[in-house]
XYZ file of C-alpha atoms in Angstrom:
354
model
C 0.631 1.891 16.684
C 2.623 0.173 19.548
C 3.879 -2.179 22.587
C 2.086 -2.755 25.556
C 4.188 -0.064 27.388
C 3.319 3.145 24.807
C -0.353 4.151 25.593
C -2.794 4.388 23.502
C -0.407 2.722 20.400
C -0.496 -0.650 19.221
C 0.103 -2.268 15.960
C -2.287 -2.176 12.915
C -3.415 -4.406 10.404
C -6.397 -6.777 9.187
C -8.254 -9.021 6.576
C -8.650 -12.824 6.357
C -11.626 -14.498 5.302
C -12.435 -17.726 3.387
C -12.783 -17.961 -0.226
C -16.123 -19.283 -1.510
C -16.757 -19.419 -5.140
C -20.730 -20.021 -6.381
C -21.397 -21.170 -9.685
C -25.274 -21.761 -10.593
C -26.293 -22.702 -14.329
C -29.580 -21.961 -16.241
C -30.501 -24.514 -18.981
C -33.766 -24.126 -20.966
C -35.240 -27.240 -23.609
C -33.281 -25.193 -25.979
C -29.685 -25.834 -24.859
C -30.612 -28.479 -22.434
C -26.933 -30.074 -23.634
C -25.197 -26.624 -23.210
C -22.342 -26.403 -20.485
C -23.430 -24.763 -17.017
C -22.392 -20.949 -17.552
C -20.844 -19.732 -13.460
C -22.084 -16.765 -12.612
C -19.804 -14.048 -10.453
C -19.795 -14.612 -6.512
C -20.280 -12.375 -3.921
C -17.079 -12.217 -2.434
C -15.230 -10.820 0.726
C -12.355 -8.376 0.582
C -10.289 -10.989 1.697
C -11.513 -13.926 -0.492
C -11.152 -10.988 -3.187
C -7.338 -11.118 -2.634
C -6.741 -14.385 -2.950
C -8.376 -15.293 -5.796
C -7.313 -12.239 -7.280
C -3.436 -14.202 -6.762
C -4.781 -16.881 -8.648
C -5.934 -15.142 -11.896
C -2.456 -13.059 -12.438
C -0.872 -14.787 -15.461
C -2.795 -14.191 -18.654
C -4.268 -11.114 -17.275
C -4.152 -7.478 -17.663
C -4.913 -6.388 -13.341
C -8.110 -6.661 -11.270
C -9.667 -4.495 -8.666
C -12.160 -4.976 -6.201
C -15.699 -3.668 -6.520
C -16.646 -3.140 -2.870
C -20.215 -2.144 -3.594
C -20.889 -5.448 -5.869
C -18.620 -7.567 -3.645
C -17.052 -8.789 -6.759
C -13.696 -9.282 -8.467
C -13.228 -7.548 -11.832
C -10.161 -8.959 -13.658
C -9.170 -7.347 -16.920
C -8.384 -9.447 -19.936
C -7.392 -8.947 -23.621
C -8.624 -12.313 -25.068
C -11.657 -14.332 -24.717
C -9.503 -17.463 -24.069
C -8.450 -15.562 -20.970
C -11.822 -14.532 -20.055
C -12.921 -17.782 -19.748
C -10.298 -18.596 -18.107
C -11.604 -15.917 -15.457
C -15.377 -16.520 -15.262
C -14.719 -20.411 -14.712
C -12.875 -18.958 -11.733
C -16.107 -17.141 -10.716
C -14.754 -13.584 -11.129
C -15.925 -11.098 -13.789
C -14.309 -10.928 -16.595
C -13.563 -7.063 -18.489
C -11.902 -7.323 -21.923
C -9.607 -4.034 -22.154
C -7.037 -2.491 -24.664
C -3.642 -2.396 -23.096
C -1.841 -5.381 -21.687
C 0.008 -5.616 -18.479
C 3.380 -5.960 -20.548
C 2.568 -2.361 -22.026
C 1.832 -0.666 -19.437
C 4.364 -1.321 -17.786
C 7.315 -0.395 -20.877
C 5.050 2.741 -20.410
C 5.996 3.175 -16.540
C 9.810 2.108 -17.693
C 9.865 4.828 -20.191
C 8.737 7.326 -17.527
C 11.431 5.916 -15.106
C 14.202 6.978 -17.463
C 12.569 10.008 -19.316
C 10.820 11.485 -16.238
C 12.164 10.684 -12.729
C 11.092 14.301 -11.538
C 11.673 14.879 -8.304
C 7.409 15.734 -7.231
C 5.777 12.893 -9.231
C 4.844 9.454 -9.182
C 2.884 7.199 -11.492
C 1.177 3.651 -10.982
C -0.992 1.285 -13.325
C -4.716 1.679 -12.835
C -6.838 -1.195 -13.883
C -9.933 0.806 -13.637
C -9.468 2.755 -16.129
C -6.169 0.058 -17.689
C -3.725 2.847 -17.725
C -0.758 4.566 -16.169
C -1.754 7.225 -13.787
C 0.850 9.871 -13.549
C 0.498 12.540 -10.894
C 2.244 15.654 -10.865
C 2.560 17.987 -7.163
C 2.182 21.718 -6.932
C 6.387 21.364 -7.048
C 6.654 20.675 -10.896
C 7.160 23.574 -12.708
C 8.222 25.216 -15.996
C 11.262 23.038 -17.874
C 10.233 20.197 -15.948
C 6.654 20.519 -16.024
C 7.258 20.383 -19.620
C 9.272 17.719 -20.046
C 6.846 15.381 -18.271
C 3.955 16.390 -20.164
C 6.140 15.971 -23.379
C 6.664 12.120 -22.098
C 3.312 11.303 -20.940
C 2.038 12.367 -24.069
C 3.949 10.225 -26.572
C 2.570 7.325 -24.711
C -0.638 8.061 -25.771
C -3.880 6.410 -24.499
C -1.659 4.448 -22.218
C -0.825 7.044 -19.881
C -3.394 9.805 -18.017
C -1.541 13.247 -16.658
C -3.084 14.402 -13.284
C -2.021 17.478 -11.011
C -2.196 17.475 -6.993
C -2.168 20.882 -5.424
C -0.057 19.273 -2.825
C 3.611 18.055 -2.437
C 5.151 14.989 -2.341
C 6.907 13.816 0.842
C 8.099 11.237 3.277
C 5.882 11.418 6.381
C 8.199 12.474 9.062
C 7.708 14.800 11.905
C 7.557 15.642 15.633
C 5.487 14.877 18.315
C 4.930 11.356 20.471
C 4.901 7.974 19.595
C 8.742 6.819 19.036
C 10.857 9.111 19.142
C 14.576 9.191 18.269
C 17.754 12.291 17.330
C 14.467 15.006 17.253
C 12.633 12.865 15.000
C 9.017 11.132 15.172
C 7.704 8.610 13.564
C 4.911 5.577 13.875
C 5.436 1.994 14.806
C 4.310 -0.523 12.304
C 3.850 -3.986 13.296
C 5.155 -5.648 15.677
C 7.593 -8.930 14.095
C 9.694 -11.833 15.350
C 13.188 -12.010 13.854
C 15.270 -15.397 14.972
C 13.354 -16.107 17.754
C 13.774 -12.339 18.927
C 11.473 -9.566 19.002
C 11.526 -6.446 16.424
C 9.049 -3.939 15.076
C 8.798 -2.482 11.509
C 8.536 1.102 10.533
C 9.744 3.060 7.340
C 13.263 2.879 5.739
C 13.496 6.825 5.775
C 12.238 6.585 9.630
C 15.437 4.085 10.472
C 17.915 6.150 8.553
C 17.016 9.285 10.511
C 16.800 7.758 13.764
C 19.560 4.435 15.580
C 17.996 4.964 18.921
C 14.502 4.898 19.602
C 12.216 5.574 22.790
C 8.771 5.688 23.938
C 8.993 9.091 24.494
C 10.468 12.608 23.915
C 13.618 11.984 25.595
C 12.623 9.094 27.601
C 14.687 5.777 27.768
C 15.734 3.346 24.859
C 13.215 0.551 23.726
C 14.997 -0.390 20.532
C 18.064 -0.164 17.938
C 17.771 0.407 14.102
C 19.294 -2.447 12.796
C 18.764 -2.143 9.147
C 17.195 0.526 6.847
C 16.395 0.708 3.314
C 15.380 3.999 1.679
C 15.275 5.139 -1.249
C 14.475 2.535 -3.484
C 12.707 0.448 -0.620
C 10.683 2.422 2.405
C 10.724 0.273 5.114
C 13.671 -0.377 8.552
C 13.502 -2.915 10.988
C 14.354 -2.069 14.906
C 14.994 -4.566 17.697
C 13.831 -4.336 20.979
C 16.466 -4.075 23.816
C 14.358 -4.127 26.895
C 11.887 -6.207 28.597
C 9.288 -4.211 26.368
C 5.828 -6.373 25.525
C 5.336 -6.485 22.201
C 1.920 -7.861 21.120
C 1.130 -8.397 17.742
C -1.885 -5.687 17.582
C -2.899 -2.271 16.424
C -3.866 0.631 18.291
C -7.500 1.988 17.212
C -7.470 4.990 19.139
C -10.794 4.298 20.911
C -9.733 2.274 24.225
C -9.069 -1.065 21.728
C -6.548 -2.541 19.265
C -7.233 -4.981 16.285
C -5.025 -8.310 16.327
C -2.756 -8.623 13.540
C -2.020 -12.720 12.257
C -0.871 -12.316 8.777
C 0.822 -9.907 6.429
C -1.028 -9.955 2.700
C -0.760 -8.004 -0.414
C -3.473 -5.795 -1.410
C -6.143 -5.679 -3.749
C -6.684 -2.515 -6.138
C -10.656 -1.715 -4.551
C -9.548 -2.810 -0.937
C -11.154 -1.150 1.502
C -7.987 -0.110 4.532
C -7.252 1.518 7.202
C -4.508 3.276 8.975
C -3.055 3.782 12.204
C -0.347 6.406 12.861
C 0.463 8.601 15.869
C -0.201 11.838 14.545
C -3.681 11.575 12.680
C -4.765 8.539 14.764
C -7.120 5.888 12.481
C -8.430 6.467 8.683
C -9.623 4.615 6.511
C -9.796 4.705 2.203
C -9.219 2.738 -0.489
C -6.464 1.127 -2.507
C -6.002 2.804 -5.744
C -2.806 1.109 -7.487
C -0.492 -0.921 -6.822
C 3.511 -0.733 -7.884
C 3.186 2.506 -7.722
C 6.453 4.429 -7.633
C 7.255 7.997 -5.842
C 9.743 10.389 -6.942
C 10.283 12.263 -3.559
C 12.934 15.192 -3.523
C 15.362 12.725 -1.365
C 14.949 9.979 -4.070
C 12.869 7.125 -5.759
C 10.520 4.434 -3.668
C 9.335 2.031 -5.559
C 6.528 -1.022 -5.365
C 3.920 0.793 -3.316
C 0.525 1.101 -2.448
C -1.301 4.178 -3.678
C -4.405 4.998 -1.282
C -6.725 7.865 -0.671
C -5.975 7.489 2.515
C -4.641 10.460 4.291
C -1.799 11.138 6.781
C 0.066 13.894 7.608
C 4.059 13.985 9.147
C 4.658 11.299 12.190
C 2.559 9.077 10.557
C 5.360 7.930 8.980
C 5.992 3.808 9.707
C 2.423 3.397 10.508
C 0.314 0.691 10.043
C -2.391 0.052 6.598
C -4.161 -2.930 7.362
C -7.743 -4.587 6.804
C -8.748 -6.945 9.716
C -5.712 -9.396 11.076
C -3.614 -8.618 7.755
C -0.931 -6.353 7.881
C -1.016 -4.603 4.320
C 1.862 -1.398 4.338
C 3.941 0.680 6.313
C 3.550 4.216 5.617
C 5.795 5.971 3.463
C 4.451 9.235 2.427
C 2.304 11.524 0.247
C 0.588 14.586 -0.157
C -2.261 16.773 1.734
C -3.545 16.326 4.960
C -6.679 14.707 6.943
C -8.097 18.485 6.606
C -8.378 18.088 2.843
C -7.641 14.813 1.765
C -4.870 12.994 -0.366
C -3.029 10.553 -1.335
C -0.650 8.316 0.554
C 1.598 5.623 -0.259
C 2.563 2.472 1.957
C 5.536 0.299 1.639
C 3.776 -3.150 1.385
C 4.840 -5.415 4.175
C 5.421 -8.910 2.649
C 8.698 -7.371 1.168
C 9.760 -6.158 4.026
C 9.515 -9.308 5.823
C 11.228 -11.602 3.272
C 13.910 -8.961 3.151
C 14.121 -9.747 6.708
C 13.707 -12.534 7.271
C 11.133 -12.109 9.832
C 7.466 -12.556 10.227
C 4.384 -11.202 11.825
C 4.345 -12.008 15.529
């Protein structure tokens, strides 16, 4: 993804849509006093997302069900499922609460921060998915599987015969101290322009340029990773700076909004090594123990990248979604990647889509 002046790169990032919400009602002779009953509606990704905002307290997650067009929202009462179907979303009563699961991820935060694995609550199946990567081994193979398995039902142990890492590497797109990495999305900071990328992107590189060894465009000004993923950069030429996404076929998709994503989504992903792929969202919060530390609050996809993809774009339509952060495998055998969502990047800013 990037400026006007980088070609073939552009900034990534889409979904809007309007809600809509159908109800109908059948009433026979026999309940001909009976309340209407609303029936799910078909609904958009995007109108997916935000009424999936409005049905968080009380509930235990939601995802998306592309194929249905419906939202699925979990519940562990029927108070709360009503609650739900009046909203016009399906309702899915489940065991574990949102307030377990997530004591479960806290216990494997201080029992097993393993350098190799991360873990994220899955409301498919309304449980923690740990994975482990081909790194984790003997004591500390054994150790996690010690953890995950006092947590019971709550918890499901998985292995990827890949590794972990921040997706860094070299090649084109910007370019900075040897490094290569992906522009995000293009922002407006105080009036100014500035672009987002990942945190672990900004702390390897100050300087960046268009370019193996070509001429400045922009200045790191602030970084945050581990803990965080993403850095913000400021332009310091006359360097357009439209607020777009390059697609890698001769056109870019217009970015208006940044939004959080939807467990289900349907995404895509620009990045200057692997060019545009699309997936799914599989979790969100999901947290990454890479060897140079702990990320936190991102999006788990099946999306795959590979290194210099790093700082990229996920989006779906004009909503920017992540920045991406890292992962394992490759676009030769698939994946799973991990984005830095963008709306906390931005109010840790201060900036916004532009």
């Amino acid at each position: 993804m990037k400026h006007r002046r980088i070609p073939n790169r552009r900034a990534v990032m889409a979904a809007a849509g309007a809600l809509a919400l159908a109800a109908t009602a059948t009433v026979t002779l026999a309940n001909a006093n009976a309340a209407p009953a609303p029936t799910v509606a078909k609904l958009s990704s995007a109108a997916a997302n935000t009424l999936a905002s409005q049905l968080k307290t009380g509930t235990a997650g939601a995802f998306y069900d592309a194929k249905a067009k419906k939202l699925v929202v979990n519940v562990v009462s029927e108070a709360a499922a009503e609650t739900v179907r009046a909203k016009g979303a399906q309702a899915r009563l489940v065991k574990h609460t949102l307030a377990q699961l997530d004591s479960a991820r806290q216990t494997l935060k201080s029992k097993a921060t393993i350098p190799g694995t991360s873990w994220g609550i899955d409301p498919r199946s309304n449980k923690v998915v740990v994975t482990a990567d081909r790194t984790v081994k003997g004591t500390k193979l054994d150790r996690l599987t010690q953890v995950t398995k006092a947590l019971g039902d709550k918890v499901e142990l998985r292995h990827s015969k890949g590794e972990f890492r921040p997706f860094i590497g070299g090649g084109d797109a910007i370019w900075g101290s040897g490094a290569r990495c992906s522009l995000g999305f293009n922002v407006v900071k105080d009036g100014q322009p500035y672009f987002l990328t990942a945190g672990h992107c900004g702390n390897a590189v100050q300087s960046w340029s268009d370019k193996q060894g070509g001429s400045e465009i922009a200045t790191t000004e602030k970084s945050s990773f581990p803990g965080d993923d993403y850095s913000i950069a400021k332009y310091t030429g006359d360097t357009p700076h439209p607020s777009e996404v390059d697609l890698y076929n001769g056109s870019t998709q217009k970015i208006t909004k940044a939004a959080e994503a939807t467990v289900g989504e349907k995404v895509q992903r620009s990045g200057s090594t692997t060019q545009v792929h699309d997936g799914t969202v599989k979790a969100l919060n999901a947290t990454v123990n890479y060897q140079e530390g702990t990320v936190e609050g991102l999006i788990q996809t099946d999306v795959c990248a590979e290194p210099g993809d790093s700082g990229g774009a996920l989006f779906d339509g004009e909503s920017a979604l992540g920045l991406t952060s890292g992962g394992s495998g490759d676009c030769s055998g698939g994946g799973e990647t991990y984005f830095q969502p963008v709306p906390e990047a931005l109010e840790a800013y201060g900036a916004q889509i532009g």
